[in-house]
Amino acid sequence: MTDELAIPTIADLERILDEHPEIRERLRRKLLTDEERELPRVVERLAEQMRQMAQTMTEGFARIDAQFKLVYARIERLEESHQRLEEGQQRLESRIERLEESHQRLEESHQRLEESHQRLEEGQQRLESRTGRLEESYKNLTGMVMELIADKRLRPRITQTLGLRRPKLVKNPSRELPDELFDALDEAEQQGIIGENMAEAVELADLIISAVVKEDGRPAFVLVEISGVIHQNDIQRAKERAEALQAATGQPVFAVAAGMELPDPQIQQAQESGVTLFELR
């Protein structure tokens, strides 16, 4: 087999790639960056971390449930103890000579009940705090995985839908905004071209892609906001940040919002705002 093959048509190219896996592999290494080839393994590791986190949360909730049951059991025992104390007090009233001694014991028991109740409340607060931290960690990990999946799957669909070519990643969750873009945004903010704090707002965008407009060859950007369920503020945020980036760079910027769910009211809002919606799938 020779190193050079004549490929007169797309069908011939597809046939050659099917018949010669080694050519397909060489072509894949040429077209994909190291980061893109590594992405499946990154997602797999993140998925494993999510499974481990879910298991940890399940075990944590089970322990919390068991501790709550113990708390409730202790309260019931305290109520029973209090009932017995009341009955004892009635008996002590008939025995005047022991009234003071019995009253003292009752006060001491009541103090122990209050101390025990305080300890239970403090333990419950610690459990609630730990649960909140677990939930926050799970949300952050879920959001990171969703953004990484969106980065991989959305770029081809975005460029095709918006009539772009030569897409190039500018920013994603693991890549910061380039200094030259932030400097342009910062200067535009100082000159009053964009609103206050908009440079930092654009820097927080989930995904920014540079590309070329097929129709006229102009350089352009695509700014993407990603969420599980698209809400009104997601669409408004994508629109405002895209407008700020366009004003700072002088290049067209397409505003995009992507999510797992696209409610009908948000679809209408996006159409009115000039924001393109994509469903993550």
CSV table of N, CA and C in Angstrom, one decimal, residues 32-39 42 144 147-148 151 155 166-182 200 202-210 221 224:
chain,number,residue,atom,x,y,z
A,32,LEU,N,-7.6,15.7,15.6
A,32,LEU,CA,-8.0,16.0,17.0
A,32,LEU,C,-6.7,16.4,17.8
A,33,THR,N,-7.0,17.3,18.7
A,33,THR,CA,-5.9,17.8,19.6
A,33,THR,C,-5.7,16.8,20.8
A,34,ASP,N,-4.6,16.9,21.5
A,34,ASP,CA,-4.4,16.0,22.6
A,34,ASP,C,-5.5,16.2,23.6
A,35,GLU,N,-6.0,17.4,23.8
A,35,GLU,CA,-7.0,17.6,24.8
A,35,GLU,C,-8.3,16.9,24.4
A,36,GLU,N,-8.7,16.9,23.1
A,36,GLU,CA,-9.9,16.3,22.6
A,36,GLU,C,-9.8,14.7,22.7
A,37,ARG,N,-8.6,14.2,22.5
A,37,ARG,CA,-8.4,12.7,22.6
A,37,ARG,C,-8.4,12.3,24.1
A,38,GLU,N,-8.0,13.2,24.9
A,38,GLU,CA,-8.0,12.9,26.4
A,38,GLU,C,-9.4,13.0,27.0
A,39,LEU,N,-10.3,13.8,26.3
A,39,LEU,CA,-11.6,14.1,26.9
A,39,LEU,C,-12.4,12.9,27.4
A,42,VAL,N,-11.1,11.8,30.6
A,42,VAL,CA,-11.4,12.8,31.7
A,42,VAL,C,-12.9,12.6,32.1
A,144,MET,N,-19.6,20.5,36.3
A,144,MET,CA,-18.4,20.4,35.6
A,144,MET,C,-18.5,19.4,34.5
A,147,GLU,N,-20.6,20.6,31.6
A,147,GLU,CA,-19.9,21.6,30.8
A,147,GLU,C,-18.8,21.0,29.9
A,148,LEU,N,-18.1,19.9,30.4
A,148,LEU,CA,-17.1,19.2,29.6
A,148,LEU,C,-17.8,18.5,28.4
A,151,ASP,N,-18.9,21.0,25.8
A,151,ASP,CA,-17.8,21.5,25.0
A,151,ASP,C,-17.5,20.5,23.9
A,155,ARG,N,-19.8,21.9,19.9
A,155,ARG,CA,-19.0,22.7,18.9
A,155,ARG,C,-19.4,22.4,17.5
A,166,ARG,N,-14.0,26.4,11.0
A,166,ARG,CA,-12.8,26.5,11.7
A,166,ARG,C,-13.0,26.9,13.2
A,167,PRO,N,-13.9,26.1,13.9
A,167,PRO,CA,-14.1,26.5,15.3
A,167,PRO,C,-12.8,26.2,16.1
A,168,LYS,N,-12.6,27.0,17.1
A,168,LYS,CA,-11.4,26.9,18.0
A,168,LYS,C,-11.8,27.2,19.4
A,169,LEU,N,-11.5,26.4,20.3
A,169,LEU,CA,-11.8,26.6,21.7
A,169,LEU,C,-11.0,27.8,22.3
A,170,VAL,N,-11.7,28.7,22.8
A,170,VAL,CA,-11.1,29.9,23.5
A,170,VAL,C,-11.1,29.8,25.0
A,171,LYS,N,-12.3,29.3,25.5
A,171,LYS,CA,-12.4,29.2,27.0
A,171,LYS,C,-13.4,28.1,27.3
A,172,ASN,N,-13.1,27.3,28.3
A,172,ASN,CA,-14.0,26.3,28.8
A,172,ASN,C,-13.8,26.2,30.3
A,173,PRO,N,-14.5,25.3,31.1
A,173,PRO,CA,-14.3,25.3,32.5
A,173,PRO,C,-12.8,25.1,33.0
A,174,SER,N,-12.0,24.4,32.1
A,174,SER,CA,-10.6,24.2,32.5
A,174,SER,C,-9.6,25.1,31.8
A,175,ARG,N,-10.1,26.0,31.0
A,175,ARG,CA,-9.2,27.0,30.3
A,175,ARG,C,-9.7,28.4,30.6
A,176,GLU,N,-8.8,29.3,31.0
A,176,GLU,CA,-9.2,30.6,31.3
A,176,GLU,C,-9.3,31.5,30.1
A,177,LEU,N,-9.9,32.6,30.2
A,177,LEU,CA,-10.0,33.6,29.1
A,177,LEU,C,-8.6,34.1,28.8
A,178,PRO,N,-8.3,34.1,27.5
A,178,PRO,CA,-6.9,34.6,27.1
A,178,PRO,C,-6.7,36.1,27.6
A,179,ASP,N,-5.5,36.4,27.9
A,179,ASP,CA,-5.2,37.8,28.4
A,179,ASP,C,-5.6,38.8,27.4
A,180,GLU,N,-5.4,38.6,26.1
A,180,GLU,CA,-5.7,39.7,25.2
A,180,GLU,C,-7.2,40.0,25.1
A,181,LEU,N,-8.0,39.0,25.3
A,181,LEU,CA,-9.5,39.2,25.3
A,181,LEU,C,-9.9,39.9,26.6
A,182,PHE,N,-9.3,39.5,27.7
A,182,PHE,CA,-9.7,40.2,29.0
A,182,PHE,C,-9.2,41.6,29.0
A,200,GLU,N,-15.4,40.9,34.0
A,200,GLU,CA,-15.4,39.8,34.9
A,200,GLU,C,-16.6,38.9,34.5
A,202,VAL,N,-18.0,38.3,31.5
A,202,VAL,CA,-17.6,37.5,30.3
A,202,VAL,C,-16.6,36.5,30.7
A,203,GLU,N,-15.7,36.8,31.6
A,203,GLU,CA,-14.7,35.8,32.0
A,203,GLU,C,-15.4,34.6,32.7
A,204,LEU,N,-16.6,34.7,33.2
A,204,LEU,CA,-17.3,33.6,33.9
A,204,LEU,C,-18.1,32.8,32.9
A,205,ALA,N,-18.1,33.2,31.6
A,205,ALA,CA,-18.9,32.4,30.6
A,205,ALA,C,-18.5,31.0,30.6
A,206,ASP,N,-19.4,30.0,30.4
A,206,ASP,CA,-19.1,28.6,30.4
A,206,ASP,C,-18.2,28.2,29.2
A,207,LEU,N,-18.5,28.7,28.1
A,207,LEU,CA,-17.8,28.3,26.9
A,207,LEU,C,-17.7,29.4,25.9
A,208,ILE,N,-16.5,29.7,25.3
A,208,ILE,CA,-16.3,30.7,24.2
A,208,ILE,C,-15.6,30.0,23.1
A,209,ILE,N,-16.0,30.1,21.9
A,209,ILE,CA,-15.4,29.5,20.7
A,209,ILE,C,-15.1,30.7,19.7
A,210,SER,N,-14.0,30.6,19.1
A,210,SER,CA,-13.7,31.5,17.9
A,210,SER,C,-13.9,30.7,16.7
A,221,PHE,N,-17.0,35.2,17.3
A,221,PHE,CA,-17.0,34.4,18.5
A,221,PHE,C,-18.4,33.8,18.8
A,224,VAL,N,-21.3,30.8,25.0
A,224,VAL,CA,-22.3,29.8,25.4
A,224,VAL,C,-22.5,29.8,26.9
